[in-house]
Amino acid sequence: MKVREMMDKYFIYVYPKDSIDDVSIKMENSKRFTAPVLNKEMKLEGWITSFDITKGLRENKKLISEVMSPVEDIKYLHENDPSRLAVLETSKSRLISIPVLDENEAVTGVIRAFEIVNTLSSLYEVKVLKLYQAMHKQLKGVSWDELMDAAAIITTRATGVKTKAKDYEERIKNSTFGEAIWTTGGLESFFVGLISVGELVIARRVGKSKK
Amino acid sequence: MKVREMMDKYFIYVYPKDSIDDVSIKMENSKRFTAPVLNKEMKLEGWITSFDITKGLRENKKLISEVMSPVEDIKYLHENDPSRLAVLETSKSRLISIPVLDENEAVTGVIRAFEIVNTLSSLYEVKVLKLYQAMHKQLKGVSWDELMDAAAIITTRATGVKTKAKDYEERIKNSTFGEAIWTTGGLESFFVGLISVGELVIARRVGKSKK
C-alpha cells in the first residue's frame, strides 16, 4: 500500500499572507489542528498548528507568515512511499499529520493519525470466519464441518472448556482478528492456534484415507 | 488488551476557572490539542480543544468555563473497556483523544490517536520470522530446514520467481507482518500462504514416514 492510497486529498491549506484570524476560523470549521502553508504552485512554504495560532493570537500577530514553522523543519512524504513509512513516522515523531508531495514537489494530500487508525483498524476488523473460509478453500478435500470439528477440538484442548463445532462456528462469525489476537495473547499465539487446527484436520484426512 | 494498558497516564488537565491564556500556553508547551476539564475530585466537568481556545482568544473570552464543551457532549471510556472500543470510537467519530474514567468516574488517563497508532503498528512490526518460529515449534517432527524448503517452494509457485530456502529465510528475517500482508494483498492471502506451507511440510513428512 502506498501513501497515496491512504492520504486525505481534501485537506485544507493556507497562504503565508492569510490572516491568523481567518485561518483560525477555517481550522475551527474544518476541525483541523494543522495545515500546510503553500505558495500559488501548491509547494510547501511552511506548516502551522493550532499552537502557532494560539500563540499568534495571544501575541497579537497578524499574518500566517509570522507564526508558521519554516519549510526546512517539516517532515513530509511522497505519494509513492510505502504507507508503512507514514505509520512509523507518526508513531516515532508523534506527528498528528504529515504533508504528501507528488513528483513535482507539490502538496497533494495530508496523512493524518485518523487515516492511519482507519487503515490499521480495518485489518483488525476482519472476521475470523473469513480466515477459516480462506483456509477451507486452501485445504482441498477437507469439508467445512471437518474444519469446524478440528477447530472445536483445538479450542477445547487450549481452554479446557468443552466446545462444540456449531458453537465454534457461531463464535467466529462474530469475532474479529483484532479480538482473536488480543484473546489468544498475540499474533504468534493466534497463528499457532490456526496452524494446530490445520495440522489436526490434515492428520484426520490422512487417517481417513488410510482406512 | 484493556483501555488501561493503552492510555496515556501523564495527560494534562485543566480547571473551569483557569484562564484561557494560561491554558493555551500549557497546551502549547505540552503539545496537546485537547484536554479534559476536571473538578477537584478529578471528575469530568468539560472538554476543551485548541478550537475552543482560538475562538475564545479571538472573542476575548477569559475563562475555560466560557469555552469548554459541556460534560454531556463528551465521549469517554472506562479503564476496563477493551482497547478495541477506543480504536473503533477514534476511527468512527474521528476523535483525536478520549478521556478514560476509573470505577469512581475519576479521569485517570487519556487515549490519543498516537497511543492507538503505536499499539496497532507494533503488531505490524512483528517479524515474519517470528511467525515461522512459532509454526516450527508447533509442527513437531518437522525440521527448520524442511519448513524453509516448503516455504521456498510455495513462494516459487506463487510468484513464478525461483526462490531458494536460504534466500527465503534471509527475507523473512527482515520483513514484517505489515509488509507481508501488504505484499500478499491482505490478511487472508497471507494466511493462505502460511497454511499452504504448513500443508506442504506435513504432506512431505507423511510421505517420508511411509518410506
JSON list of C-alpha atoms in Angstrom, two decimals, chain A:
[
{"chain": "A", "resi": 1, "resn": "MET", "atom": "CA", "xyz": [0.00, 0.00, 0.00]},
{"chain": "A", "resi": 2, "resn": "LYS", "atom": "CA", "xyz": [1.28, 3.45, -0.96]},
{"chain": "A", "resi": 3, "resn": "VAL", "atom": "CA", "xyz": [0.95, 6.71, 0.94]},
{"chain": "A", "resi": 4, "resn": "ARG", "atom": "CA", "xyz": [-1.21, 7.96, -1.96]},
{"chain": "A", "resi": 5, "resn": "GLU", "atom": "CA", "xyz": [-3.94, 5.43, -1.16]},
{"chain": "A", "resi": 6, "resn": "MET", "atom": "CA", "xyz": [-4.02, 6.37, 2.49]},
{"chain": "A", "resi": 7, "resn": "MET", "atom": "CA", "xyz": [-3.79, 10.18, 2.40]},
{"chain": "A", "resi": 8, "resn": "ASP", "atom": "CA", "xyz": [-6.61, 12.69, 2.73]},
{"chain": "A", "resi": 9, "resn": "LYS", "atom": "CA", "xyz": [-6.90, 14.50, -0.61]},
{"chain": "A", "resi": 10, "resn": "TYR", "atom": "CA", "xyz": [-9.41, 17.04, 0.74]},
{"chain": "A", "resi": 11, "resn": "PHE", "atom": "CA", "xyz": [-7.01, 18.73, 3.14]},
{"chain": "A", "resi": 12, "resn": "ILE", "atom": "CA", "xyz": [-7.15, 22.42, 4.00]},
{"chain": "A", "resi": 13, "resn": "TYR", "atom": "CA", "xyz": [-4.19, 24.63, 3.14]},
{"chain": "A", "resi": 14, "resn": "VAL", "atom": "CA", "xyz": [-3.35, 28.28, 3.70]},
{"chain": "A", "resi": 15, "resn": "TYR", "atom": "CA", "xyz": [-1.10, 31.00, 2.29]},
{"chain": "A", "resi": 16, "resn": "PRO", "atom": "CA", "xyz": [1.64, 32.94, 4.11]},
{"chain": "A", "resi": 17, "resn": "LYS", "atom": "CA", "xyz": [-0.29, 36.22, 3.60]},
{"chain": "A", "resi": 18, "resn": "ASP", "atom": "CA", "xyz": [-3.53, 34.86, 5.11]},
{"chain": "A", "resi": 19, "resn": "SER", "atom": "CA", "xyz": [-4.56, 36.48, 8.37]},
{"chain": "A", "resi": 20, "resn": "ILE", "atom": "CA", "xyz": [-4.26, 34.45, 11.57]},
{"chain": "A", "resi": 21, "resn": "ASP", "atom": "CA", "xyz": [-7.88, 35.31, 12.41]},
{"chain": "A", "resi": 22, "resn": "ASP", "atom": "CA", "xyz": [-9.21, 33.93, 9.12]},
{"chain": "A", "resi": 23, "resn": "VAL", "atom": "CA", "xyz": [-7.09, 30.82, 9.32]},
{"chain": "A", "resi": 24, "resn": "SER", "atom": "CA", "xyz": [-8.18, 30.13, 12.90]},
{"chain": "A", "resi": 25, "resn": "ILE", "atom": "CA", "xyz": [-11.84, 30.23, 11.77]},
{"chain": "A", "resi": 26, "resn": "LYS", "atom": "CA", "xyz": [-11.03, 27.96, 8.82]},
{"chain": "A", "resi": 27, "resn": "MET", "atom": "CA", "xyz": [-9.30, 25.46, 11.09]},
{"chain": "A", "resi": 28, "resn": "GLU", "atom": "CA", "xyz": [-12.16, 25.50, 13.63]},
{"chain": "A", "resi": 29, "resn": "ASN", "atom": "CA", "xyz": [-14.79, 24.97, 10.93]},
{"chain": "A", "resi": 30, "resn": "SER", "atom": "CA", "xyz": [-12.93, 22.16, 9.22]},
{"chain": "A", "resi": 31, "resn": "LYS", "atom": "CA", "xyz": [-11.75, 20.70, 12.54]},
{"chain": "A", "resi": 32, "resn": "ARG", "atom": "CA", "xyz": [-8.10, 20.60, 11.53]},
{"chain": "A", "resi": 33, "resn": "PHE", "atom": "CA", "xyz": [-5.37, 21.20, 14.10]},
{"chain": "A", "resi": 34, "resn": "THR", "atom": "CA", "xyz": [-2.69, 21.54, 11.40]},
{"chain": "A", "resi": 35, "resn": "ALA", "atom": "CA", "xyz": [-2.37, 22.79, 7.83]},
{"chain": "A", "resi": 36, "resn": "PRO", "atom": "CA", "xyz": [0.34, 23.15, 5.22]},
{"chain": "A", "resi": 37, "resn": "VAL", "atom": "CA", "xyz": [1.26, 26.70, 4.17]},
{"chain": "A", "resi": 38, "resn": "LEU", "atom": "CA", "xyz": [1.58, 26.71, 0.36]},
{"chain": "A", "resi": 39, "resn": "ASN", "atom": "CA", "xyz": [2.56, 29.06, -2.43]},
{"chain": "A", "resi": 40, "resn": "LYS", "atom": "CA", "xyz": [0.48, 29.51, -5.61]},
{"chain": "A", "resi": 41, "resn": "GLU", "atom": "CA", "xyz": [2.18, 26.44, -7.17]},
{"chain": "A", "resi": 42, "resn": "MET", "atom": "CA", "xyz": [0.99, 24.33, -4.23]},
{"chain": "A", "resi": 43, "resn": "LYS", "atom": "CA", "xyz": [4.56, 23.95, -2.98]},
{"chain": "A", "resi": 44, "resn": "LEU", "atom": "CA", "xyz": [5.34, 23.88, 0.73]},
{"chain": "A", "resi": 45, "resn": "GLU", "atom": "CA", "xyz": [6.31, 27.23, 2.30]},
{"chain": "A", "resi": 46, "resn": "GLY", "atom": "CA", "xyz": [5.65, 26.30, 5.91]},
{"chain": "A", "resi": 47, "resn": "TRP", "atom": "CA", "xyz": [3.42, 24.49, 8.34]},
{"chain": "A", "resi": 48, "resn": "ILE", "atom": "CA", "xyz": [1.04, 25.66, 11.04]},
{"chain": "A", "resi": 49, "resn": "THR", "atom": "CA", "xyz": [-0.54, 24.01, 14.02]},
{"chain": "A", "resi": 50, "resn": "SER", "atom": "CA", "xyz": [-3.18, 25.28, 16.43]},
{"chain": "A", "resi": 51, "resn": "PHE", "atom": "CA", "xyz": [-0.30, 26.03, 18.81]},
{"chain": "A", "resi": 52, "resn": "ASP", "atom": "CA", "xyz": [1.15, 28.58, 16.36]},
{"chain": "A", "resi": 53, "resn": "ILE", "atom": "CA", "xyz": [-2.33, 30.08, 16.07]},
{"chain": "A", "resi": 54, "resn": "THR", "atom": "CA", "xyz": [-3.00, 30.39, 19.82]},
{"chain": "A", "resi": 55, "resn": "LYS", "atom": "CA", "xyz": [0.46, 31.90, 20.36]},
{"chain": "A", "resi": 56, "resn": "GLY", "atom": "CA", "xyz": [-0.09, 34.31, 17.44]},
{"chain": "A", "resi": 57, "resn": "LEU", "atom": "CA", "xyz": [-3.49, 35.39, 18.75]},
{"chain": "A", "resi": 58, "resn": "ARG", "atom": "CA", "xyz": [-2.12, 35.95, 22.27]},
{"chain": "A", "resi": 59, "resn": "GLU", "atom": "CA", "xyz": [0.81, 37.97, 20.96]},
{"chain": "A", "resi": 60, "resn": "ASN", "atom": "CA", "xyz": [-1.33, 39.99, 18.54]},
{"chain": "A", "resi": 61, "resn": "LYS", "atom": "CA", "xyz": [0.47, 38.78, 15.41]},
{"chain": "A", "resi": 62, "resn": "LYS", "atom": "CA", "xyz": [-1.41, 39.32, 12.15]},
{"chain": "A", "resi": 63, "resn": "LEU", "atom": "CA", "xyz": [-0.13, 37.04, 9.36]},
{"chain": "A", "resi": 64, "resn": "ILE", "atom": "CA", "xyz": [0.47, 33.31, 8.98]},
{"chain": "A", "resi": 65, "resn": "SER", "atom": "CA", "xyz": [4.00, 34.06, 7.76]},
{"chain": "A", "resi": 66, "resn": "GLU", "atom": "CA", "xyz": [4.79, 35.47, 11.23]},
{"chain": "A", "resi": 67, "resn": "VAL", "atom": "CA", "xyz": [3.87, 32.26, 13.09]},
{"chain": "A", "resi": 68, "resn": "MET", "atom": "CA", "xyz": [4.43, 29.32, 10.72]},
{"chain": "A", "resi": 69, "resn": "SER", "atom": "CA", "xyz": [7.22, 26.74, 11.03]},
{"chain": "A", "resi": 70, "resn": "PRO", "atom": "CA", "xyz": [9.76, 27.16, 8.23]},
{"chain": "A", "resi": 71, "resn": "VAL", "atom": "CA", "xyz": [9.77, 24.66, 5.39]},
{"chain": "A", "resi": 72, "resn": "GLU", "atom": "CA", "xyz": [13.10, 23.13, 6.44]},
{"chain": "A", "resi": 73, "resn": "ASP", "atom": "CA", "xyz": [11.60, 21.89, 9.73]},
{"chain": "A", "resi": 74, "resn": "ILE", "atom": "CA", "xyz": [8.74, 19.99, 8.08]},
{"chain": "A", "resi": 75, "resn": "LYS", "atom": "CA", "xyz": [8.67, 16.21, 7.75]},
{"chain": "A", "resi": 76, "resn": "TYR", "atom": "CA", "xyz": [6.96, 15.13, 4.55]},
{"chain": "A", "resi": 77, "resn": "LEU", "atom": "CA", "xyz": [6.35, 12.03, 2.48]},
{"chain": "A", "resi": 78, "resn": "HIS", "atom": "CA", "xyz": [5.98, 11.33, -1.22]},
{"chain": "A", "resi": 79, "resn": "GLU", "atom": "CA", "xyz": [2.88, 9.78, -2.83]},
{"chain": "A", "resi": 80, "resn": "ASN", "atom": "CA", "xyz": [4.76, 6.61, -3.76]},
{"chain": "A", "resi": 81, "resn": "ASP", "atom": "CA", "xyz": [6.30, 5.98, -0.35]},
{"chain": "A", "resi": 82, "resn": "PRO", "atom": "CA", "xyz": [5.05, 2.84, 1.39]},
{"chain": "A", "resi": 83, "resn": "SER", "atom": "CA", "xyz": [2.24, 3.53, 3.89]},
{"chain": "A", "resi": 84, "resn": "ARG", "atom": "CA", "xyz": [4.39, 1.81, 6.43]},
{"chain": "A", "resi": 85, "resn": "LEU", "atom": "CA", "xyz": [6.65, 4.89, 6.49]},
{"chain": "A", "resi": 86, "resn": "ALA", "atom": "CA", "xyz": [3.70, 7.08, 7.43]},
{"chain": "A", "resi": 87, "resn": "VAL", "atom": "CA", "xyz": [2.82, 4.77, 10.27]},
{"chain": "A", "resi": 88, "resn": "LEU", "atom": "CA", "xyz": [6.40, 4.65, 11.55]},
{"chain": "A", "resi": 89, "resn": "GLU", "atom": "CA", "xyz": [6.88, 8.42, 11.24]},
{"chain": "A", "resi": 90, "resn": "THR", "atom": "CA", "xyz": [3.62, 9.17, 13.07]},
{"chain": "A", "resi": 91, "resn": "SER", "atom": "CA", "xyz": [4.42, 6.70, 15.77]},
{"chain": "A", "resi": 92, "resn": "LYS", "atom": "CA", "xyz": [8.04, 7.83, 16.20]},
{"chain": "A", "resi": 93, "resn": "SER", "atom": "CA", "xyz": [7.75, 11.62, 15.86]},
{"chain": "A", "resi": 94, "resn": "ARG", "atom": "CA", "xyz": [4.23, 11.79, 17.34]},
{"chain": "A", "resi": 95, "resn": "LEU", "atom": "CA", "xyz": [3.17, 13.91, 14.40]},
{"chain": "A", "resi": 96, "resn": "ILE", "atom": "CA", "xyz": [-0.56, 14.43, 14.06]},
{"chain": "A", "resi": 97, "resn": "SER", "atom": "CA", "xyz": [-0.25, 14.90, 10.30]},
{"chain": "A", "resi": 98, "resn": "ILE", "atom": "CA", "xyz": [2.30, 14.78, 7.52]},
{"chain": "A", "resi": 99, "resn": "PRO", "atom": "CA", "xyz": [2.06, 16.52, 4.11]},
{"chain": "A", "resi": 100, "resn": "VAL", "atom": "CA", "xyz": [2.39, 14.36, 1.00]},
{"chain": "A", "resi": 101, "resn": "LEU", "atom": "CA", "xyz": [4.17, 15.61, -2.15]},
{"chain": "A", "resi": 102, "resn": "ASP", "atom": "CA", "xyz": [3.93, 14.48, -5.76]},
{"chain": "A", "resi": 103, "resn": "GLU", "atom": "CA", "xyz": [6.89, 14.11, -8.15]},
{"chain": "A", "resi": 104, "resn": "ASN", "atom": "CA", "xyz": [6.90, 17.89, -8.77]},
{"chain": "A", "resi": 105, "resn": "GLU", "atom": "CA", "xyz": [7.08, 18.53, -5.02]},
{"chain": "A", "resi": 106, "resn": "ALA", "atom": "CA", "xyz": [3.54, 19.96, -4.99]},
{"chain": "A", "resi": 107, "resn": "VAL", "atom": "CA", "xyz": [1.41, 19.06, -1.95]},
{"chain": "A", "resi": 108, "resn": "THR", "atom": "CA", "xyz": [-1.39, 16.68, -2.99]},
{"chain": "A", "resi": 109, "resn": "GLY", "atom": "CA", "xyz": [-2.55, 15.32, 0.34]},
{"chain": "A", "resi": 110, "resn": "VAL", "atom": "CA", "xyz": [-2.08, 15.03, 4.06]},
{"chain": "A", "resi": 111, "resn": "ILE", "atom": "CA", "xyz": [-1.73, 11.87, 6.10]},
{"chain": "A", "resi": 112, "resn": "ARG", "atom": "CA", "xyz": [-3.32, 12.15, 9.48]},
{"chain": "A", "resi": 113, "resn": "ALA", "atom": "CA", "xyz": [-3.41, 9.88, 12.52]},
{"chain": "A", "resi": 114, "resn": "PHE", "atom": "CA", "xyz": [-7.07, 9.17, 11.67]},
{"chain": "A", "resi": 115, "resn": "GLU", "atom": "CA", "xyz": [-6.29, 7.81, 8.24]},
{"chain": "A", "resi": 116, "resn": "ILE", "atom": "CA", "xyz": [-3.69, 5.57, 9.85]},
{"chain": "A", "resi": 117, "resn": "VAL", "atom": "CA", "xyz": [-6.04, 4.38, 12.58]},
{"chain": "A", "resi": 118, "resn": "ASN", "atom": "CA", "xyz": [-8.68, 3.68, 9.94]},
{"chain": "A", "resi": 119, "resn": "THR", "atom": "CA", "xyz": [-6.34, 1.74, 7.72]},
{"chain": "A", "resi": 120, "resn": "LEU", "atom": "CA", "xyz": [-4.74, -0.22, 10.53]},
{"chain": "A", "resi": 121, "resn": "SER", "atom": "CA", "xyz": [-8.01, -0.94, 12.26]},
{"chain": "A", "resi": 122, "resn": "SER", "atom": "CA", "xyz": [-9.71, -2.23, 9.12]},
{"chain": "A", "resi": 123, "resn": "LEU", "atom": "CA", "xyz": [-7.30, -5.16, 9.39]},
{"chain": "A", "resi": 124, "resn": "TYR", "atom": "CA", "xyz": [-8.37, -5.74, 12.99]},
{"chain": "A", "resi": 125, "resn": "GLU", "atom": "CA", "xyz": [-11.98, -5.86, 11.91]},
{"chain": "A", "resi": 126, "resn": "VAL", "atom": "CA", "xyz": [-11.52, -8.81, 9.52]},
{"chain": "A", "resi": 127, "resn": "LYS", "atom": "CA", "xyz": [-13.84, -11.57, 10.75]},
{"chain": "A", "resi": 128, "resn": "VAL", "atom": "CA", "xyz": [-12.12, -14.75, 11.94]},
{"chain": "A", "resi": 129, "resn": "LEU", "atom": "CA", "xyz": [-14.73, -16.56, 9.82]},
{"chain": "A", "resi": 130, "resn": "LYS", "atom": "CA", "xyz": [-13.07, -15.09, 6.69]},
{"chain": "A", "resi": 131, "resn": "LEU", "atom": "CA", "xyz": [-9.75, -16.64, 7.70]},
{"chain": "A", "resi": 132, "resn": "TYR", "atom": "CA", "xyz": [-11.37, -20.04, 8.16]},
{"chain": "A", "resi": 133, "resn": "GLN", "atom": "CA", "xyz": [-13.11, -19.69, 4.80]},
{"chain": "A", "resi": 134, "resn": "ALA", "atom": "CA", "xyz": [-9.76, -18.94, 3.15]},
{"chain": "A", "resi": 135, "resn": "MET", "atom": "CA", "xyz": [-8.23, -21.91, 4.97]},
{"chain": "A", "resi": 136, "resn": "HIS", "atom": "CA", "xyz": [-11.09, -24.16, 3.87]},
{"chain": "A", "resi": 137, "resn": "LYS", "atom": "CA", "xyz": [-10.62, -23.12, 0.24]},
{"chain": "A", "resi": 138, "resn": "GLN", "atom": "CA", "xyz": [-6.92, -23.88, 0.51]},
{"chain": "A", "resi": 139, "resn": "LEU", "atom": "CA", "xyz": [-7.27, -27.28, 2.23]},
{"chain": "A", "resi": 140, "resn": "LYS", "atom": "CA", "xyz": [-8.71, -29.23, -0.65]},
{"chain": "A", "resi": 141, "resn": "GLY", "atom": "CA", "xyz": [-10.51, -32.43, 0.34]},
{"chain": "A", "resi": 142, "resn": "VAL", "atom": "CA", "xyz": [-11.42, -31.15, 3.80]},
{"chain": "A", "resi": 143, "resn": "SER", "atom": "CA", "xyz": [-15.07, -30.33, 4.39]},
{"chain": "A", "resi": 144, "resn": "TRP", "atom": "CA", "xyz": [-16.23, -27.26, 6.31]},
{"chain": "A", "resi": 145, "resn": "ASP", "atom": "CA", "xyz": [-17.68, -29.50, 9.03]},
{"chain": "A", "resi": 146, "resn": "GLU", "atom": "CA", "xyz": [-14.37, -31.33, 9.43]},
{"chain": "A", "resi": 147, "resn": "LEU", "atom": "CA", "xyz": [-12.60, -27.99, 9.75]},
{"chain": "A", "resi": 148, "resn": "MET", "atom": "CA", "xyz": [-15.04, -26.75, 12.40]},
{"chain": "A", "resi": 149, "resn": "ASP", "atom": "CA", "xyz": [-14.74, -30.09, 14.26]},
{"chain": "A", "resi": 150, "resn": "ALA", "atom": "CA", "xyz": [-10.95, -29.73, 14.32]},
{"chain": "A", "resi": 151, "resn": "ALA", "atom": "CA", "xyz": [-11.20, -26.11, 15.49]},
{"chain": "A", "resi": 152, "resn": "ALA", "atom": "CA", "xyz": [-13.58, -27.09, 18.29]},
{"chain": "A", "resi": 153, "resn": "ILE", "atom": "CA", "xyz": [-11.21, -29.85, 19.44]},
{"chain": "A", "resi": 154, "resn": "ILE", "atom": "CA", "xyz": [-8.20, -27.50, 19.47]},
{"chain": "A", "resi": 155, "resn": "THR", "atom": "CA", "xyz": [-10.20, -24.88, 21.36]},
{"chain": "A", "resi": 156, "resn": "THR", "atom": "CA", "xyz": [-11.37, -27.42, 23.92]},
{"chain": "A", "resi": 157, "resn": "ARG", "atom": "CA", "xyz": [-7.75, -28.51, 24.42]},
{"chain": "A", "resi": 158, "resn": "ALA", "atom": "CA", "xyz": [-6.44, -24.95, 24.70]},
{"chain": "A", "resi": 159, "resn": "THR", "atom": "CA", "xyz": [-9.11, -23.55, 27.02]},
{"chain": "A", "resi": 160, "resn": "GLY", "atom": "CA", "xyz": [-10.20, -26.67, 28.92]},
{"chain": "A", "resi": 161, "resn": "VAL", "atom": "CA", "xyz": [-13.79, -25.68, 28.14]},
{"chain": "A", "resi": 162, "resn": "LYS", "atom": "CA", "xyz": [-15.76, -28.24, 26.09]},
{"chain": "A", "resi": 163, "resn": "THR", "atom": "CA", "xyz": [-16.58, -26.51, 22.80]},
{"chain": "A", "resi": 164, "resn": "LYS", "atom": "CA", "xyz": [-18.84, -27.90, 20.07]},
{"chain": "A", "resi": 165, "resn": "ALA", "atom": "CA", "xyz": [-18.26, -27.34, 16.34]},
{"chain": "A", "resi": 166, "resn": "LYS", "atom": "CA", "xyz": [-21.54, -25.41, 16.00]},
{"chain": "A", "resi": 167, "resn": "ASP", "atom": "CA", "xyz": [-20.68, -23.11, 18.91]},
{"chain": "A", "resi": 168, "resn": "TYR", "atom": "CA", "xyz": [-17.24, -22.50, 17.46]},
{"chain": "A", "resi": 169, "resn": "GLU", "atom": "CA", "xyz": [-18.73, -21.57, 14.11]},
{"chain": "A", "resi": 170, "resn": "GLU", "atom": "CA", "xyz": [-21.15, -19.15, 15.79]},
{"chain": "A", "resi": 171, "resn": "ARG", "atom": "CA", "xyz": [-18.31, -17.57, 17.71]},
{"chain": "A", "resi": 172, "resn": "ILE", "atom": "CA", "xyz": [-16.04, -16.92, 14.72]},
{"chain": "A", "resi": 173, "resn": "LYS", "atom": "CA", "xyz": [-18.91, -15.34, 12.80]},
{"chain": "A", "resi": 174, "resn": "ASN", "atom": "CA", "xyz": [-18.93, -12.56, 15.36]},
{"chain": "A", "resi": 175, "resn": "SER", "atom": "CA", "xyz": [-15.32, -12.32, 16.41]},
{"chain": "A", "resi": 176, "resn": "THR", "atom": "CA", "xyz": [-12.67, -10.30, 14.64]},
{"chain": "A", "resi": 177, "resn": "PHE", "atom": "CA", "xyz": [-8.97, -10.82, 14.01]},
{"chain": "A", "resi": 178, "resn": "GLY", "atom": "CA", "xyz": [-8.28, -8.00, 16.50]},
{"chain": "A", "resi": 179, "resn": "GLU", "atom": "CA", "xyz": [-10.29, -9.67, 19.27]},
{"chain": "A", "resi": 180, "resn": "ALA", "atom": "CA", "xyz": [-8.74, -13.03, 18.43]},
{"chain": "A", "resi": 181, "resn": "ILE", "atom": "CA", "xyz": [-5.16, -11.83, 18.78]},
{"chain": "A", "resi": 182, "resn": "TRP", "atom": "CA", "xyz": [-5.98, -9.98, 22.00]},
{"chain": "A", "resi": 183, "resn": "THR", "atom": "CA", "xyz": [-7.76, -13.05, 23.37]},
{"chain": "A", "resi": 184, "resn": "THR", "atom": "CA", "xyz": [-5.06, -15.56, 22.43]},
{"chain": "A", "resi": 185, "resn": "GLY", "atom": "CA", "xyz": [-2.29, -13.28, 23.66]},
{"chain": "A", "resi": 186, "resn": "GLY", "atom": "CA", "xyz": [-0.70, -12.08, 20.45]},
{"chain": "A", "resi": 187, "resn": "LEU", "atom": "CA", "xyz": [-0.20, -12.64, 16.77]},
{"chain": "A", "resi": 188, "resn": "GLU", "atom": "CA", "xyz": [2.12, -15.63, 17.18]},
{"chain": "A", "resi": 189, "resn": "SER", "atom": "CA", "xyz": [-0.27, -17.45, 19.54]},
{"chain": "A", "resi": 190, "resn": "PHE", "atom": "CA", "xyz": [-3.17, -16.81, 17.23]},
{"chain": "A", "resi": 191, "resn": "PHE", "atom": "CA", "xyz": [-1.28, -18.22, 14.25]},
{"chain": "A", "resi": 192, "resn": "VAL", "atom": "CA", "xyz": [-0.12, -21.24, 16.24]},
{"chain": "A", "resi": 193, "resn": "GLY", "atom": "CA", "xyz": [-3.77, -21.96, 17.07]},
{"chain": "A", "resi": 194, "resn": "LEU", "atom": "CA", "xyz": [-4.73, -21.84, 13.42]},
{"chain": "A", "resi": 195, "resn": "ILE", "atom": "CA", "xyz": [-1.76, -23.99, 12.41]},
{"chain": "A", "resi": 196, "resn": "SER", "atom": "CA", "xyz": [-2.80, -26.56, 15.07]},
{"chain": "A", "resi": 197, "resn": "VAL", "atom": "CA", "xyz": [-6.26, -26.69, 13.53]},
{"chain": "A", "resi": 198, "resn": "GLY", "atom": "CA", "xyz": [-4.75, -27.15, 10.05]},
{"chain": "A", "resi": 199, "resn": "GLU", "atom": "CA", "xyz": [-2.44, -29.85, 11.37]},
{"chain": "A", "resi": 200, "resn": "LEU", "atom": "CA", "xyz": [-5.26, -31.75, 13.05]},
{"chain": "A", "resi": 201, "resn": "VAL", "atom": "CA", "xyz": [-7.58, -31.59, 10.08]},
{"chain": "A", "resi": 202, "resn": "ILE", "atom": "CA", "xyz": [-4.82, -32.81, 7.74]},
{"chain": "A", "resi": 203, "resn": "ALA", "atom": "CA", "xyz": [-3.89, -35.62, 10.14]},
{"chain": "A", "resi": 204, "resn": "ARG", "atom": "CA", "xyz": [-7.51, -36.72, 10.27]},
{"chain": "A", "resi": 205, "resn": "ARG", "atom": "CA", "xyz": [-7.81, -36.57, 6.48]},
{"chain": "A", "resi": 206, "resn": "VAL", "atom": "CA", "xyz": [-4.67, -38.69, 6.11]},
{"chain": "A", "resi": 207, "resn": "GLY", "atom": "CA", "xyz": [-6.01, -41.11, 8.76]},
{"chain": "A", "resi": 208, "resn": "LYS", "atom": "CA", "xyz": [-9.29, -41.45, 6.87]},
{"chain": "A", "resi": 209, "resn": "SER", "atom": "CA", "xyz": [-7.62, -42.06, 3.50]},
{"chain": "A", "resi": 210, "resn": "LYS", "atom": "CA", "xyz": [-5.69, -44.94, 5.06]},
{"chain": "A", "resi": 211, "resn": "LYS", "atom": "CA", "xyz": [-8.91, -46.70, 6.12]}
]
